[in-house]
Amino acid sequence: MPEIVAIIGASEKKDRFAYRAMVSLREHGHEVRLVNPFKQSIEGQPCFKAVSDIKEKIDTVTLYVNPKRFRDHVEEVIQARPERVIMNPGTEDDEMEAMLEATGIEVSRGCTLVMLSTGHF
C-alpha cells in the first residue's frame, strides 16, 4: 500500500543512498516528502526545512543523516507521530531509538533500499 515517506537528509547527488531511496520509493508507488534545510528543491520537488513543516500525515520517516544531526529532528518526528522510523546503516542511535519507541513509534534498523527490493518495506 502506498505510503507518505519523509526522507530526512534528502540529496540531489545521484550516488547518495538518500537519492536512490527517493527514486526507489517513487518507483514502488510511495509519495515522498524531502527534508533538507539546505535545499529549496530536488528535481523540481520542494524540500521541507523540517518534518514539522509537512502538514499531511507521514507514515514512515527514513533517516539519511548522522545521529548527531537527527537529534535536531527527533522531537518534531515524535510530534508528527509516524507509524515508524527507519534507521538506515550509519544513522543508528540507541538513545533516539528509545525515545521514539517510548512514544509508540516503531523503529526499524535496516536499509530502505533493501527493504523495498525484497518486498519487506
Short mmCIF file of N, CA and C in Angstrom, two decimals:
data_model
loop_
_atom_site.label_atom_id
_atom_site.label_comp_id
_atom_site.label_asym_id
_atom_site.label_seq_id
_atom_site.Cartn_x
_atom_site.Cartn_y
_atom_site.Cartn_z
N MET A 1 0.85 -1.18 0.00
CA MET A 1 0.00 0.00 0.00
C MET A 1 0.89 1.24 0.00
N PRO A 2 0.59 2.23 -0.84
CA PRO A 2 1.40 3.45 -0.90
C PRO A 2 1.39 4.19 0.43
N GLU A 3 2.52 4.72 0.77
CA GLU A 3 2.68 5.49 1.99
C GLU A 3 3.24 6.86 1.66
N ILE A 4 3.10 7.77 2.62
CA ILE A 4 3.83 9.03 2.55
C ILE A 4 5.08 8.83 3.39
N VAL A 5 6.23 8.99 2.74
CA VAL A 5 7.51 8.74 3.38
C VAL A 5 8.34 10.02 3.38
N ALA A 6 8.74 10.44 4.56
CA ALA A 6 9.63 11.60 4.69
C ALA A 6 11.07 11.11 4.71
N ILE A 7 11.90 11.71 3.87
CA ILE A 7 13.32 11.37 3.81
C ILE A 7 14.09 12.50 4.48
N ILE A 8 14.60 12.24 5.67
CA ILE A 8 15.42 13.24 6.35
C ILE A 8 16.85 13.07 5.86
N GLY A 9 17.36 14.13 5.24
CA GLY A 9 18.69 14.07 4.63
C GLY A 9 18.61 13.85 3.14
N ALA A 10 17.50 14.24 2.53
CA ALA A 10 17.32 14.09 1.08
C ALA A 10 18.48 14.74 0.34
N SER A 11 18.88 14.13 -0.77
CA SER A 11 20.03 14.62 -1.53
C SER A 11 19.75 14.60 -3.03
N GLU A 12 20.34 15.57 -3.72
CA GLU A 12 20.23 15.60 -5.18
C GLU A 12 21.38 14.85 -5.84
N LYS A 13 22.34 14.38 -5.05
CA LYS A 13 23.51 13.67 -5.58
C LYS A 13 23.12 12.22 -5.89
N LYS A 14 23.22 11.89 -7.17
CA LYS A 14 22.72 10.59 -7.64
C LYS A 14 23.46 9.39 -7.04
N ASP A 15 24.65 9.58 -6.51
CA ASP A 15 25.40 8.47 -5.92
C ASP A 15 25.08 8.27 -4.44
N ARG A 16 24.26 9.12 -3.86
CA ARG A 16 23.91 9.01 -2.44
C ARG A 16 22.73 8.05 -2.25
N PHE A 17 22.76 7.34 -1.14
CA PHE A 17 21.68 6.41 -0.85
C PHE A 17 20.35 7.14 -0.65
N ALA A 18 20.38 8.35 -0.12
CA ALA A 18 19.15 9.12 0.05
C ALA A 18 18.49 9.39 -1.30
N TYR A 19 19.29 9.71 -2.31
CA TYR A 19 18.75 9.93 -3.66
C TYR A 19 18.17 8.64 -4.22
N ARG A 20 18.93 7.55 -4.07
CA ARG A 20 18.47 6.26 -4.58
C ARG A 20 17.17 5.83 -3.89
N ALA A 21 17.07 6.12 -2.59
CA ALA A 21 15.84 5.78 -1.87
C ALA A 21 14.67 6.60 -2.40
N MET A 22 14.88 7.88 -2.68
CA MET A 22 13.82 8.73 -3.23
C MET A 22 13.29 8.12 -4.53
N VAL A 23 14.20 7.75 -5.40
CA VAL A 23 13.81 7.17 -6.69
C VAL A 23 13.08 5.85 -6.49
N SER A 24 13.63 4.97 -5.66
CA SER A 24 13.04 3.65 -5.45
C SER A 24 11.68 3.75 -4.76
N LEU A 25 11.56 4.62 -3.80
CA LEU A 25 10.26 4.80 -3.14
C LEU A 25 9.20 5.21 -4.15
N ARG A 26 9.54 6.15 -5.02
CA ARG A 26 8.60 6.59 -6.07
C ARG A 26 8.26 5.43 -7.00
N GLU A 27 9.28 4.67 -7.40
CA GLU A 27 9.05 3.53 -8.31
C GLU A 27 8.12 2.50 -7.69
N HIS A 28 8.13 2.41 -6.37
CA HIS A 28 7.26 1.46 -5.66
C HIS A 28 5.92 2.09 -5.29
N GLY A 29 5.64 3.28 -5.82
CA GLY A 29 4.33 3.90 -5.66
C GLY A 29 4.13 4.74 -4.41
N HIS A 30 5.20 4.99 -3.67
CA HIS A 30 5.08 5.79 -2.46
C HIS A 30 5.24 7.28 -2.79
N GLU A 31 4.64 8.10 -1.97
CA GLU A 31 4.82 9.55 -2.09
C GLU A 31 5.94 9.94 -1.16
N VAL A 32 6.88 10.72 -1.66
CA VAL A 32 8.00 11.14 -0.83
C VAL A 32 7.89 12.62 -0.48
N ARG A 33 8.34 12.93 0.73
CA ARG A 33 8.47 14.30 1.19
C ARG A 33 9.92 14.47 1.58
N LEU A 34 10.57 15.42 0.97
CA LEU A 34 12.01 15.60 1.13
C LEU A 34 12.30 16.60 2.23
N VAL A 35 13.14 16.22 3.16
CA VAL A 35 13.53 17.10 4.26
C VAL A 35 15.02 17.38 4.15
N ASN A 36 15.34 18.62 3.81
CA ASN A 36 16.72 19.09 3.74
C ASN A 36 16.69 20.61 3.88
N PRO A 37 17.09 21.12 5.04
CA PRO A 37 17.00 22.57 5.27
C PRO A 37 17.94 23.39 4.40
N PHE A 38 18.86 22.75 3.69
CA PHE A 38 19.84 23.46 2.89
C PHE A 38 19.48 23.53 1.41
N LYS A 39 18.38 22.89 1.02
CA LYS A 39 17.97 22.85 -0.39
C LYS A 39 16.55 23.41 -0.53
N GLN A 40 16.30 24.11 -1.62
CA GLN A 40 14.95 24.59 -1.94
C GLN A 40 14.12 23.46 -2.55
N SER A 41 14.76 22.71 -3.45
CA SER A 41 14.07 21.62 -4.13
C SER A 41 15.09 20.63 -4.67
N ILE A 42 14.60 19.43 -4.97
CA ILE A 42 15.42 18.40 -5.61
C ILE A 42 14.58 17.85 -6.75
N GLU A 43 15.12 17.97 -7.96
CA GLU A 43 14.43 17.53 -9.17
C GLU A 43 13.02 18.09 -9.25
N GLY A 44 12.88 19.35 -8.89
CA GLY A 44 11.59 20.03 -9.00
C GLY A 44 10.64 19.78 -7.85
N GLN A 45 10.99 18.90 -6.94
CA GLN A 45 10.12 18.65 -5.78
C GLN A 45 10.62 19.49 -4.61
N PRO A 46 9.72 20.22 -3.96
CA PRO A 46 10.16 21.09 -2.87
C PRO A 46 10.75 20.31 -1.70
N CYS A 47 11.72 20.93 -1.05
CA CYS A 47 12.30 20.37 0.18
C CYS A 47 11.72 21.13 1.37
N PHE A 48 11.41 20.40 2.39
CA PHE A 48 10.96 20.99 3.64
C PHE A 48 12.17 21.22 4.53
N LYS A 49 12.15 22.30 5.29
CA LYS A 49 13.25 22.58 6.21
C LYS A 49 13.22 21.65 7.41
N ALA A 50 12.01 21.19 7.77
CA ALA A 50 11.83 20.35 8.94
C ALA A 50 10.61 19.45 8.74
N VAL A 51 10.58 18.35 9.46
CA VAL A 51 9.42 17.45 9.41
C VAL A 51 8.16 18.20 9.84
N SER A 52 8.31 19.12 10.77
CA SER A 52 7.15 19.88 11.27
C SER A 52 6.52 20.75 10.20
N ASP A 53 7.21 21.02 9.11
CA ASP A 53 6.64 21.80 8.00
C ASP A 53 5.73 20.96 7.09
N ILE A 54 5.78 19.66 7.24
CA ILE A 54 4.94 18.76 6.43
C ILE A 54 3.57 18.68 7.12
N LYS A 55 2.54 19.09 6.44
CA LYS A 55 1.21 19.21 7.07
C LYS A 55 0.35 17.97 6.92
N GLU A 56 0.76 17.01 6.11
CA GLU A 56 -0.04 15.79 5.96
C GLU A 56 0.51 14.69 6.85
N LYS A 57 -0.27 13.64 7.02
CA LYS A 57 0.12 12.51 7.87
C LYS A 57 1.28 11.76 7.22
N ILE A 58 2.36 11.60 7.96
CA ILE A 58 3.53 10.86 7.48
C ILE A 58 3.41 9.44 8.01
N ASP A 59 3.56 8.47 7.11
CA ASP A 59 3.51 7.07 7.52
C ASP A 59 4.86 6.58 8.02
N THR A 60 5.91 6.92 7.28
CA THR A 60 7.25 6.46 7.59
C THR A 60 8.24 7.61 7.44
N VAL A 61 9.21 7.65 8.34
CA VAL A 61 10.35 8.56 8.22
C VAL A 61 11.56 7.67 8.01
N THR A 62 12.35 7.96 6.98
CA THR A 62 13.58 7.22 6.75
C THR A 62 14.76 8.18 6.89
N LEU A 63 15.76 7.75 7.65
CA LEU A 63 16.86 8.63 8.02
C LEU A 63 18.09 8.42 7.14
N TYR A 64 18.61 9.55 6.65
CA TYR A 64 19.87 9.57 5.90
C TYR A 64 20.75 10.69 6.43
N VAL A 65 20.75 10.86 7.74
CA VAL A 65 21.62 11.84 8.40
C VAL A 65 22.31 11.15 9.56
N ASN A 66 23.47 11.67 9.95
CA ASN A 66 24.16 11.05 11.07
C ASN A 66 23.38 11.29 12.36
N PRO A 67 23.59 10.46 13.35
CA PRO A 67 22.79 10.55 14.59
C PRO A 67 22.82 11.93 15.24
N LYS A 68 23.96 12.61 15.19
CA LYS A 68 24.02 13.95 15.80
C LYS A 68 23.06 14.91 15.11
N ARG A 69 22.98 14.82 13.80
CA ARG A 69 22.06 15.70 13.07
C ARG A 69 20.60 15.30 13.33
N PHE A 70 20.34 14.00 13.49
CA PHE A 70 18.97 13.57 13.76
C PHE A 70 18.47 14.10 15.10
N ARG A 71 19.37 14.30 16.03
CA ARG A 71 18.97 14.85 17.34
C ARG A 71 18.24 16.17 17.18
N ASP A 72 18.56 16.93 16.13
CA ASP A 72 17.86 18.19 15.86
C ASP A 72 16.44 17.97 15.37
N HIS A 73 16.13 16.76 14.93
CA HIS A 73 14.83 16.45 14.33
C HIS A 73 13.94 15.54 15.17
N VAL A 74 14.50 14.89 16.18
CA VAL A 74 13.76 13.83 16.87
C VAL A 74 12.46 14.33 17.50
N GLU A 75 12.45 15.50 18.09
CA GLU A 75 11.22 16.00 18.73
C GLU A 75 10.12 16.25 17.71
N GLU A 76 10.48 16.83 16.57
CA GLU A 76 9.46 17.08 15.54
C GLU A 76 8.96 15.78 14.92
N VAL A 77 9.82 14.76 14.84
CA VAL A 77 9.38 13.45 14.35
C VAL A 77 8.38 12.86 15.35
N ILE A 78 8.68 12.96 16.63
CA ILE A 78 7.75 12.46 17.65
C ILE A 78 6.41 13.18 17.54
N GLN A 79 6.44 14.49 17.33
CA GLN A 79 5.20 15.26 17.19
C GLN A 79 4.41 14.85 15.94
N ALA A 80 5.11 14.45 14.88
CA ALA A 80 4.44 14.05 13.63
C ALA A 80 3.76 12.69 13.76
N ARG A 81 4.20 11.88 14.73
CA ARG A 81 3.60 10.57 15.01
C ARG A 81 3.56 9.64 13.79
N PRO A 82 4.68 9.43 13.10
CA PRO A 82 4.66 8.44 12.02
C PRO A 82 4.49 7.04 12.61
N GLU A 83 4.10 6.11 11.77
CA GLU A 83 3.99 4.72 12.22
C GLU A 83 5.36 4.16 12.58
N ARG A 84 6.37 4.55 11.77
CA ARG A 84 7.71 4.02 12.02
C ARG A 84 8.78 4.97 11.52
N VAL A 85 9.98 4.73 12.04
CA VAL A 85 11.19 5.41 11.60
C VAL A 85 12.18 4.33 11.21
N ILE A 86 12.76 4.49 10.02
CA ILE A 86 13.78 3.55 9.56
C ILE A 86 15.14 4.20 9.78
N MET A 87 15.97 3.53 10.59
CA MET A 87 17.34 3.97 10.80
C MET A 87 18.21 3.19 9.82
N ASN A 88 18.56 3.84 8.72
CA ASN A 88 19.42 3.22 7.72
C ASN A 88 20.83 3.06 8.29
N PRO A 89 21.65 2.17 7.70
CA PRO A 89 23.00 1.97 8.22
C PRO A 89 23.76 3.30 8.37
N GLY A 90 24.34 3.48 9.54
CA GLY A 90 25.07 4.71 9.84
C GLY A 90 24.25 5.75 10.56
N THR A 91 22.95 5.53 10.68
CA THR A 91 22.08 6.51 11.35
C THR A 91 21.61 6.01 12.71
N GLU A 92 22.00 4.81 13.07
CA GLU A 92 21.51 4.18 14.30
C GLU A 92 21.94 4.97 15.54
N ASP A 93 21.03 5.05 16.52
CA ASP A 93 21.31 5.75 17.76
C ASP A 93 20.41 5.14 18.83
N ASP A 94 21.00 4.45 19.80
CA ASP A 94 20.21 3.75 20.83
C ASP A 94 19.31 4.70 21.61
N GLU A 95 19.84 5.87 21.96
CA GLU A 95 19.06 6.83 22.75
C GLU A 95 17.87 7.36 21.97
N MET A 96 18.09 7.72 20.71
CA MET A 96 16.99 8.23 19.89
C MET A 96 15.97 7.13 19.63
N GLU A 97 16.44 5.91 19.43
CA GLU A 97 15.55 4.78 19.22
C GLU A 97 14.64 4.59 20.45
N ALA A 98 15.23 4.66 21.63
CA ALA A 98 14.45 4.51 22.87
C ALA A 98 13.42 5.63 23.01
N MET A 99 13.80 6.85 22.67
CA MET A 99 12.85 7.98 22.74
C MET A 99 11.67 7.76 21.82
N LEU A 100 11.95 7.33 20.59
CA LEU A 100 10.88 7.10 19.62
C LEU A 100 9.97 5.97 20.08
N GLU A 101 10.56 4.86 20.49
CA GLU A 101 9.77 3.70 20.91
C GLU A 101 8.94 4.00 22.15
N ALA A 102 9.43 4.87 23.03
CA ALA A 102 8.69 5.23 24.25
C ALA A 102 7.39 5.96 23.92
N THR A 103 7.32 6.54 22.72
CA THR A 103 6.10 7.24 22.31
C THR A 103 5.23 6.38 21.39
N GLY A 104 5.63 5.11 21.21
CA GLY A 104 4.83 4.21 20.40
C GLY A 104 5.19 4.17 18.93
N ILE A 105 6.30 4.81 18.56
CA ILE A 105 6.74 4.81 17.17
C ILE A 105 7.67 3.61 16.97
N GLU A 106 7.34 2.77 16.00
CA GLU A 106 8.18 1.61 15.68
C GLU A 106 9.48 2.08 15.05
N VAL A 107 10.59 1.48 15.45
CA VAL A 107 11.88 1.79 14.87
C VAL A 107 12.41 0.53 14.20
N SER A 108 12.79 0.67 12.93
CA SER A 108 13.40 -0.43 12.19
C SER A 108 14.83 -0.04 11.88
N ARG A 109 15.75 -0.94 12.16
CA ARG A 109 17.13 -0.74 11.74
C ARG A 109 17.33 -1.58 10.50
N GLY A 110 17.53 -0.90 9.39
CA GLY A 110 17.68 -1.61 8.13
C GLY A 110 17.86 -0.63 7.00
N CYS A 111 18.03 -1.15 5.83
CA CYS A 111 18.24 -0.33 4.63
C CYS A 111 16.93 -0.21 3.86
N THR A 112 16.48 1.01 3.68
CA THR A 112 15.24 1.25 2.94
C THR A 112 15.31 0.61 1.55
N LEU A 113 16.45 0.74 0.87
CA LEU A 113 16.59 0.18 -0.47
C LEU A 113 16.44 -1.34 -0.47
N VAL A 114 17.05 -2.00 0.50
CA VAL A 114 16.93 -3.46 0.60
C VAL A 114 15.50 -3.83 0.94
N MET A 115 14.89 -3.13 1.87
CA MET A 115 13.51 -3.41 2.25
C MET A 115 12.57 -3.32 1.05
N LEU A 116 12.77 -2.30 0.22
CA LEU A 116 11.94 -2.13 -0.97
C LEU A 116 12.21 -3.24 -1.98
N SER A 117 13.48 -3.57 -2.21
CA SER A 117 13.81 -4.54 -3.25
C SER A 117 13.42 -5.98 -2.87
N THR A 118 13.26 -6.24 -1.57
CA THR A 118 12.90 -7.58 -1.14
C THR A 118 11.43 -7.71 -0.75
N GLY A 119 10.66 -6.61 -0.92
CA GLY A 119 9.23 -6.65 -0.60
C GLY A 119 8.94 -6.59 0.89
N HIS A 120 9.88 -6.12 1.69
CA HIS A 120 9.70 -6.04 3.13
C HIS A 120 9.54 -4.62 3.64
N PHE A 121 9.19 -3.70 2.75
CA PHE A 121 9.01 -2.31 3.17
C PHE A 121 7.68 -2.18 3.91
#
